[in-house]
Amino acid sequence: MIRFQYNPVFKDYRALNRYVLFRGRRLVAWVAIFAGMLMVLTTTVVNSPDEMKTAEGMVALLKVAIGCALFFVILFAFFYWRVRRRWNAAEELRTPRDYEMDDAGIRVKGELFQGSMEWKLFKTADFSRGYAFLKTGQNLYYYFPISAFPDQKAFLELVNRHVKVSKRWERALLKTGAA
């Protein structure tokens, strides 16, 4: 049995949201990249090569490049603002929790809640940037910094036995010598 206490901080919650946005929404990322490339390509095709050599053509291209960069800066600022706002509004996100994990599943208890989940209800397990992400069939996540575990090897092995794991999880297992 693995027991540990975890006190969530904003950095961890932001890491979860970043993970979900970029891993779970790959299509959105590819569409954004494609749209950005299309804007740049359209600008260069609309302007003839002779126009591009003039100052006006270069200024037009610079405006499009700055517009694209500004769009992404605003997008990421909005993302950060939304995550911060949710973190501040939902007290249950900030509540310290006590976890117990064994072959039956995960049990969690906090000041505001308690519950348990069997391993068969978890869809996937992933490891990214020092965090473990356990995804349920309802697209809910249990997330922890890997440093929260007293015995990281035991945790990685336990999850590996019960949940479909990603390639990154398997690499983490190999690094600990568990596989």
Coordinates of N, CA and C in Angstrom, one line a residue:
M1 N 0.8 -1.2 0.0 CA 0.0 0.0 0.0 C 0.9 1.2 0.0
I2 N 0.5 2.2 -0.8 CA 1.2 3.5 -0.9 C 0.3 4.5 -0.2
R3 N 0.9 5.2 0.7 CA 0.2 6.3 1.4 C 1.0 7.6 1.3
F4 N 0.3 8.7 1.0 CA 1.0 10.0 0.9 C 0.0 11.1 1.0
Q5 N 0.5 12.3 1.5 CA -0.3 13.5 1.5 C 0.2 14.4 0.4
Y6 N -0.8 15.0 -0.2 CA -0.5 15.9 -1.3 C -1.3 17.2 -1.1
N7 N -0.5 18.3 -1.1 CA -1.1 19.6 -1.0 C -1.0 20.4 -2.3
P8 N -2.1 20.4 -3.1 CA -2.0 21.0 -4.4 C -1.6 22.5 -4.4
V9 N -0.8 22.9 -5.3 CA -0.4 24.3 -5.5 C -0.7 24.7 -6.9
F10 N -0.8 26.0 -7.2 CA -1.2 26.5 -8.5 C -0.3 26.0 -9.6
K11 N 1.0 25.9 -9.4 CA 1.9 25.4 -10.4 C 1.5 24.0 -10.9
D12 N 1.0 23.1 -9.9 CA 0.6 21.8 -10.3 C -0.7 21.8 -11.1
Y13 N -1.6 22.6 -10.7 CA -2.9 22.8 -11.4 C -2.7 23.3 -12.8
R14 N -1.8 24.3 -12.9 CA -1.4 24.8 -14.2 C -0.8 23.8 -15.1
A15 N 0.0 22.9 -14.5 CA 0.6 21.8 -15.3 C -0.4 20.8 -15.8
L16 N -1.4 20.6 -15.0 CA -2.5 19.7 -15.5 C -3.2 20.3 -16.6
N17 N -3.6 21.6 -16.5 CA -4.3 22.3 -17.6 C -3.5 22.4 -18.9
R18 N -2.2 22.6 -18.7 CA -1.3 22.6 -19.9 C -1.2 21.2 -20.6
Y19 N -1.2 20.2 -19.7 CA -1.1 18.8 -20.2 C -2.4 18.5 -21.0
V20 N -3.6 18.8 -20.4 CA -4.8 18.6 -21.1 C -5.0 19.3 -22.4
L21 N -4.6 20.6 -22.4 CA -4.7 21.4 -23.5 C -3.8 20.9 -24.7
F22 N -2.6 20.6 -24.4 CA -1.7 20.2 -25.5 C -1.7 18.7 -25.8
R23 N -1.9 17.8 -24.8 CA -1.9 16.4 -25.1 C -3.3 16.0 -25.5
G24 N -4.3 16.4 -24.8 CA -5.7 16.0 -25.1 C -6.3 16.7 -26.2
R25 N -5.8 17.8 -26.6 CA -6.4 18.6 -27.7 C -5.4 18.8 -28.8
R26 N -4.8 17.7 -29.2 CA -3.8 17.8 -30.3 C -4.4 18.4 -31.6
L27 N -5.6 18.1 -31.9 CA -6.2 18.6 -33.1 C -6.3 20.1 -33.0
V28 N -6.6 20.7 -31.9 CA -6.7 22.1 -31.8 C -5.3 22.7 -32.1
A29 N -4.3 22.1 -31.5 CA -2.9 22.6 -31.7 C -2.5 22.6 -33.2
W30 N -2.9 21.5 -33.8 CA -2.5 21.3 -35.3 C -3.3 22.3 -36.1
V31 N -4.6 22.6 -35.8 CA -5.4 23.5 -36.5 C -4.8 24.9 -36.4
A32 N -4.4 25.3 -35.1 CA -3.8 26.6 -34.9 C -2.5 26.7 -35.7
I33 N -1.6 25.7 -35.7 CA -0.4 25.8 -36.4 C -0.7 25.9 -37.9
F34 N -1.6 25.1 -38.4 CA -2.0 25.2 -39.8 C -2.5 26.6 -40.2
A35 N -3.4 27.2 -39.3 CA -3.9 28.5 -39.6 C -2.8 29.6 -39.6
G36 N -1.9 29.5 -38.7 CA -0.8 30.4 -38.7 C 0.1 30.3 -40.0
M37 N 0.4 29.1 -40.4 CA 1.2 28.9 -41.6 C 0.4 29.4 -42.8
L38 N -0.9 29.2 -42.8 CA -1.8 29.6 -43.9 C -1.8 31.1 -44.0
M39 N -1.8 31.8 -42.9 CA -1.8 33.3 -42.9 C -0.5 33.8 -43.5
V40 N 0.6 33.2 -43.0 CA 1.9 33.6 -43.6 C 2.1 33.3 -45.0
L41 N 1.6 32.1 -45.4 CA 1.7 31.7 -46.8 C 0.8 32.6 -47.7
T42 N -0.4 32.9 -47.2 CA -1.3 33.8 -48.0 C -0.7 35.2 -48.2
T43 N 0.0 35.7 -47.2 CA 0.6 37.0 -47.3 C 1.7 37.0 -48.4
T44 N 2.5 36.0 -48.4 CA 3.6 35.9 -49.3 C 3.1 35.6 -50.7
V45 N 2.0 34.9 -50.9 CA 1.5 34.6 -52.2 C 0.8 35.8 -52.8
V46 N 0.0 36.5 -52.0 CA -0.7 37.7 -52.4 C 0.2 38.8 -52.9
N47 N 1.3 39.0 -52.2 CA 2.3 40.0 -52.6 C 3.2 39.3 -53.6
S48 N 3.5 40.0 -54.7 CA 4.4 39.4 -55.7 C 5.8 39.5 -55.2
P49 N 6.7 38.7 -55.7 CA 8.1 38.8 -55.2 C 8.7 40.2 -55.4
D50 N 8.3 40.9 -56.4 CA 8.8 42.3 -56.6 C 8.3 43.2 -55.5
E51 N 7.1 43.0 -55.1 CA 6.5 43.8 -54.0 C 7.2 43.5 -52.7
M52 N 7.6 42.3 -52.5 CA 8.2 41.9 -51.2 C 9.6 42.5 -51.1
K53 N 10.2 42.9 -52.1 CA 11.5 43.6 -52.1 C 11.4 45.1 -51.7
T54 N 10.2 45.6 -51.8 CA 10.0 47.0 -51.4 C 9.7 47.1 -49.9
A55 N 9.8 48.3 -49.4 CA 9.6 48.6 -48.0 C 8.2 48.3 -47.6
E56 N 7.2 48.6 -48.5 CA 5.8 48.4 -48.2 C 5.5 46.9 -48.1
G57 N 6.1 46.1 -48.9 CA 5.9 44.7 -48.9 C 6.5 44.1 -47.6
M58 N 7.7 44.5 -47.2 CA 8.3 44.0 -46.0 C 7.5 44.5 -44.8
V59 N 6.9 45.7 -44.8 CA 6.1 46.1 -43.7 C 4.9 45.3 -43.6
A60 N 4.2 45.0 -44.7 CA 3.0 44.1 -44.7 C 3.3 42.7 -44.1
L61 N 4.4 42.2 -44.5 CA 4.8 40.9 -44.0 C 5.1 40.9 -42.5
L62 N 5.8 42.0 -42.1 CA 6.1 42.2 -40.7 C 4.8 42.4 -39.8
K63 N 3.8 43.1 -40.4 CA 2.5 43.2 -39.7 C 1.9 41.9 -39.5
V64 N 1.9 41.0 -40.5 CA 1.3 39.7 -40.4 C 2.0 38.9 -39.3
A65 N 3.3 38.9 -39.4 CA 4.1 38.2 -38.4 C 3.9 38.6 -37.0
I66 N 3.8 39.9 -36.8 CA 3.6 40.5 -35.5 C 2.1 40.2 -35.0
G67 N 1.2 40.2 -36.0 CA -0.2 39.8 -35.6 C -0.3 38.4 -35.2
C68 N 0.4 37.5 -35.9 CA 0.4 36.1 -35.5 C 1.0 35.9 -34.1
A69 N 2.1 36.5 -33.9 CA 2.8 36.4 -32.6 C 1.9 37.0 -31.5
L70 N 1.3 38.1 -31.7 CA 0.4 38.8 -30.8 C -0.8 37.9 -30.5
F71 N -1.3 37.3 -31.5 CA -2.5 36.3 -31.3 C -2.1 35.2 -30.3
F72 N -0.9 34.6 -30.5 CA -0.5 33.5 -29.6 C -0.2 34.0 -28.2
V73 N 0.4 35.2 -28.1 CA 0.6 35.8 -26.7 C -0.7 36.0 -26.0
I74 N -1.7 36.6 -26.7 CA -3.0 36.8 -26.1 C -3.6 35.5 -25.8
L75 N -3.5 34.5 -26.6 CA -4.1 33.2 -26.4 C -3.6 32.6 -25.1
F76 N -2.2 32.6 -24.9 CA -1.6 32.0 -23.8 C -1.9 32.8 -22.5
A77 N -2.0 34.2 -22.6 CA -2.4 35.0 -21.5 C -3.8 34.7 -21.0
F78 N -4.7 34.5 -22.0 CA -6.1 34.2 -21.7 C -6.1 32.8 -21.0
F79 N -5.4 31.9 -21.5 CA -5.3 30.5 -20.9 C -4.9 30.6 -19.5
Y80 N -3.8 31.4 -19.2 CA -3.3 31.5 -17.8 C -4.4 32.2 -16.9
W81 N -5.0 33.2 -17.4 CA -6.0 33.9 -16.7 C -7.2 33.0 -16.3
R82 N -7.6 32.2 -17.3 CA -8.7 31.3 -17.0 C -8.4 30.2 -15.9
V83 N -7.2 29.7 -16.0 CA -6.7 28.7 -15.1 C -6.6 29.3 -13.7
R84 N -6.0 30.5 -13.6 CA -5.9 31.2 -12.3 C -7.2 31.5 -11.7
R85 N -8.2 31.9 -12.6 CA -9.5 32.3 -12.1 C -10.2 31.0 -11.5
R86 N -10.1 29.9 -12.2 CA -10.7 28.6 -11.7 C -10.0 28.2 -10.4
W87 N -8.7 28.3 -10.3 CA -8.0 27.9 -9.1 C -8.5 28.7 -7.9
N88 N -8.6 30.0 -8.1 CA -9.1 30.9 -7.0 C -10.5 30.7 -6.6
A89 N -11.4 30.3 -7.6 CA -12.8 30.1 -7.3 C -13.2 28.8 -6.7
A90 N -12.4 27.8 -6.9 CA -12.7 26.4 -6.5 C -11.9 26.0 -5.3
E91 N -12.4 26.1 -4.1 CA -11.6 25.7 -2.9 C -11.2 24.3 -2.9
E92 N -12.0 23.4 -3.5 CA -11.7 22.0 -3.5 C -10.4 21.7 -4.3
L93 N -10.0 22.5 -5.2 CA -8.8 22.3 -5.9 C -7.6 22.6 -5.0
R94 N -7.7 23.4 -4.0 CA -6.6 23.8 -3.1 C -6.5 23.0 -1.8
T95 N -7.5 22.1 -1.6 CA -7.6 21.3 -0.4 C -6.5 20.2 -0.3
P96 N -5.8 20.2 0.8 CA -4.8 19.1 1.0 C -5.6 17.7 1.0
R97 N -4.9 16.7 0.5 CA -5.5 15.4 0.4 C -4.6 14.3 0.9
D98 N -5.2 13.3 1.4 CA -4.5 12.1 1.8 C -4.9 11.0 0.8
Y99 N -3.9 10.3 0.2 CA -4.1 9.3 -0.7 C -3.6 7.9 -0.2
E100 N -4.4 6.9 -0.5 CA -4.0 5.5 -0.3 C -4.2 4.8 -1.6
M101 N -3.1 4.1 -2.0 CA -3.2 3.3 -3.3 C -2.8 1.9 -3.0
D102 N -3.5 0.9 -3.5 CA -3.2 -0.5 -3.4 C -3.7 -1.2 -4.7
D103 N -3.7 -2.5 -4.7 CA -4.2 -3.2 -5.8 C -5.7 -3.1 -6.1
A104 N -6.5 -2.6 -5.1 CA -7.9 -2.4 -5.3 C -8.2 -1.1 -6.0
G105 N -7.4 -0.1 -5.8 CA -7.6 1.2 -6.4 C -7.0 2.4 -5.6
I106 N -7.6 3.5 -5.8 CA -7.1 4.8 -5.1 C -8.2 5.3 -4.2
R107 N -7.9 5.6 -3.0 CA -8.8 6.3 -2.1 C -8.2 7.7 -1.7
V108 N -9.1 8.6 -1.7 CA -8.6 10.0 -1.4 C -9.5 10.6 -0.4
K109 N -8.9 11.4 0.5 CA -9.7 12.0 1.6 C -9.2 13.4 1.8
G110 N -10.1 14.4 1.8 CA -9.7 15.8 2.0 C -10.7 16.4 3.0
E111 N -10.5 17.6 3.4 CA -11.4 18.3 4.3 C -12.8 18.4 3.7
L112 N -12.9 18.6 2.4 CA -14.2 18.8 1.8 C -14.8 17.6 1.0
F113 N -14.0 16.5 0.9 CA -14.5 15.4 0.1 C -13.7 14.1 0.5
Q114 N -14.3 13.0 0.1 CA -13.6 11.8 0.2 C -14.2 10.8 -0.9
G115 N -13.4 9.9 -1.4 CA -13.9 9.0 -2.4 C -12.9 7.9 -2.7
S116 N -13.3 7.0 -3.6 CA -12.4 6.0 -4.1 C -12.7 5.7 -5.5
M117 N -11.7 5.1 -6.2 CA -11.9 4.7 -7.6 C -11.1 3.4 -7.8
E118 N -11.7 2.4 -8.4 CA -11.1 1.2 -8.8 C -10.2 1.4 -10.0
W119 N -9.2 0.6 -10.1 CA -8.2 0.7 -11.2 C -8.9 0.5 -12.6
K120 N -9.9 -0.3 -12.6 CA -10.6 -0.6 -13.9 C -11.3 0.6 -14.5
L121 N -11.5 1.6 -13.7 CA -12.1 2.8 -14.2 C -11.2 3.8 -14.8
F122 N -9.9 3.6 -14.7 CA -8.9 4.4 -15.2 C -8.6 4.0 -16.7
K123 N -8.5 4.9 -17.6 CA -8.3 4.7 -19.0 C -6.9 4.6 -19.4
T124 N -6.1 5.6 -18.9 CA -4.7 5.7 -19.3 C -3.9 6.4 -18.1
A125 N -2.6 6.1 -18.2 CA -1.7 6.8 -17.3 C -0.5 7.4 -18.1
D126 N -0.2 8.6 -17.8 CA 0.9 9.2 -18.6 C 1.8 10.0 -17.6
F127 N 3.0 10.3 -18.0 CA 4.0 10.9 -17.2 C 4.6 12.0 -18.1
S128 N 4.6 13.2 -17.6 CA 5.1 14.4 -18.3 C 5.6 15.4 -17.4
R129 N 6.8 15.9 -17.7 CA 7.5 17.0 -16.9 C 7.4 16.9 -15.4
G130 N 7.6 15.6 -14.9 CA 7.7 15.4 -13.5 C 6.3 15.2 -12.9
Y131 N 5.3 15.0 -13.7 CA 3.9 14.8 -13.2 C 3.4 13.5 -13.7
A132 N 2.6 12.8 -12.8 CA 1.8 11.6 -13.2 C 0.4 12.1 -13.4
F133 N -0.2 11.6 -14.6 CA -1.6 11.9 -14.9 C -2.3 10.6 -15.1
L134 N -3.3 10.4 -14.3 CA -4.2 9.2 -14.4 C -5.5 9.7 -14.9
K135 N -5.9 9.2 -16.1 CA -7.1 9.7 -16.8 C -8.2 8.6 -16.6
T136 N -9.4 9.1 -16.2 CA -10.5 8.1 -16.1 C -11.3 8.1 -17.4
G137 N -12.3 7.2 -17.5 CA -13.1 7.1 -18.7 C -14.0 8.3 -18.9
Q138 N -14.2 9.1 -17.9 CA -15.0 10.3 -18.0 C -14.2 11.6 -18.3
N139 N -12.9 11.3 -18.6 CA -12.0 12.4 -18.9 C -11.7 13.3 -17.7
L140 N -11.7 12.7 -16.6 CA -11.3 13.4 -15.3 C -9.8 12.9 -15.0
Y141 N -9.1 13.7 -14.4 CA -7.7 13.4 -14.1 C -7.4 13.4 -12.6
Y142 N -6.6 12.4 -12.2 CA -5.9 12.4 -11.0 C -4.5 12.8 -11.4
Y143 N -3.9 13.8 -10.7 CA -2.6 14.3 -11.1 C -1.7 14.5 -9.8
F144 N -0.5 14.2 -10.0 CA 0.4 14.4 -8.8 C 1.8 14.7 -9.4
P145 N 2.6 15.5 -8.6 CA 4.0 15.6 -9.0 C 4.6 14.3 -8.5
I146 N 5.5 13.8 -9.3 CA 6.1 12.5 -9.0 C 6.9 12.6 -7.7
S147 N 7.3 13.7 -7.3 CA 8.1 13.9 -6.1 C 7.2 13.8 -4.8
A148 N 5.9 13.7 -5.0 CA 5.0 13.6 -3.8 C 5.0 12.2 -3.3
F149 N 5.5 11.2 -4.1 CA 5.5 9.8 -3.6 C 6.8 9.5 -2.9
P150 N 6.6 8.8 -1.7 CA 7.7 8.4 -0.9 C 8.5 7.3 -1.7
D151 N 7.8 6.4 -2.4 CA 8.5 5.4 -3.1 C 8.0 5.4 -4.6
Q152 N 8.7 6.2 -5.4 CA 8.3 6.4 -6.8 C 8.3 5.1 -7.6
K153 N 9.2 4.3 -7.3 CA 9.3 3.0 -8.1 C 8.0 2.1 -7.8
A154 N 7.6 2.1 -6.5 CA 6.4 1.3 -6.2 C 5.2 1.9 -6.8
F155 N 5.1 3.2 -6.8 CA 3.9 3.8 -7.5 C 3.9 3.5 -9.0
L156 N 5.0 3.7 -9.7 CA 5.1 3.4 -11.1 C 4.7 2.0 -11.4
E157 N 5.2 1.0 -10.6 CA 4.9 -0.4 -10.8 C 3.4 -0.7 -10.6
L158 N 2.9 -0.1 -9.5 CA 1.5 -0.3 -9.2 C 0.5 0.1 -10.3
V159 N 0.8 1.3 -10.8 CA -0.1 1.8 -11.9 C 0.1 1.0 -13.1
N160 N 1.4 0.6 -13.4 CA 1.7 -0.2 -14.6 C 1.0 -1.5 -14.6
R161 N 0.7 -2.1 -13.4 CA 0.0 -3.4 -13.3 C -1.5 -3.2 -13.7
H162 N -2.0 -2.1 -13.5 CA -3.5 -1.9 -13.5 C -4.0 -1.0 -14.6
V163 N -3.2 -0.2 -15.2 CA -3.7 0.8 -16.1 C -2.8 0.8 -17.4
K164 N -3.5 1.1 -18.5 CA -2.7 1.2 -19.8 C -1.8 2.4 -19.7
V165 N -0.5 2.2 -19.8 CA 0.4 3.3 -19.6 C 1.0 3.8 -21.0
S166 N 1.5 5.1 -21.0 CA 2.1 5.6 -22.2 C 3.5 5.2 -22.3
K167 N 4.1 5.6 -23.4 CA 5.6 5.3 -23.6 C 6.4 6.1 -22.6
R168 N 6.0 7.3 -22.3 CA 6.8 8.1 -21.3 C 6.7 7.4 -19.9
W169 N 5.6 6.8 -19.6 CA 5.5 6.0 -18.3 C 6.5 4.9 -18.3
E170 N 6.5 4.1 -19.5 CA 7.4 3.0 -19.6 C 8.9 3.4 -19.4
R171 N 9.2 4.6 -20.0 CA 10.6 5.1 -19.9 C 10.9 5.5 -18.5
A172 N 9.9 6.0 -17.7 CA 10.1 6.3 -16.3 C 10.3 5.0 -15.5
L173 N 9.6 4.0 -15.9 CA 9.8 2.7 -15.2 C 11.2 2.2 -15.4
L174 N 11.7 2.3 -16.7 CA 13.0 1.8 -17.0 C 14.1 2.6 -16.2
K175 N 13.9 3.9 -16.0 CA 14.8 4.8 -15.3 C 14.9 4.3 -13.9
T176 N 13.8 3.9 -13.3 CA 13.8 3.5 -11.9 C 14.3 2.1 -11.7
G177 N 14.4 1.4 -12.8 CA 14.8 0.0 -12.7 C 13.7 -1.0 -12.4
A178 N 12.5 -0.5 -12.5 CA 11.3 -1.3 -12.1 C 10.9 -2.3 -13.2
A179 N 11.2 -2.0 -14.5 CA 10.8 -2.9 -15.6 C 11.8 -4.0 -15.8

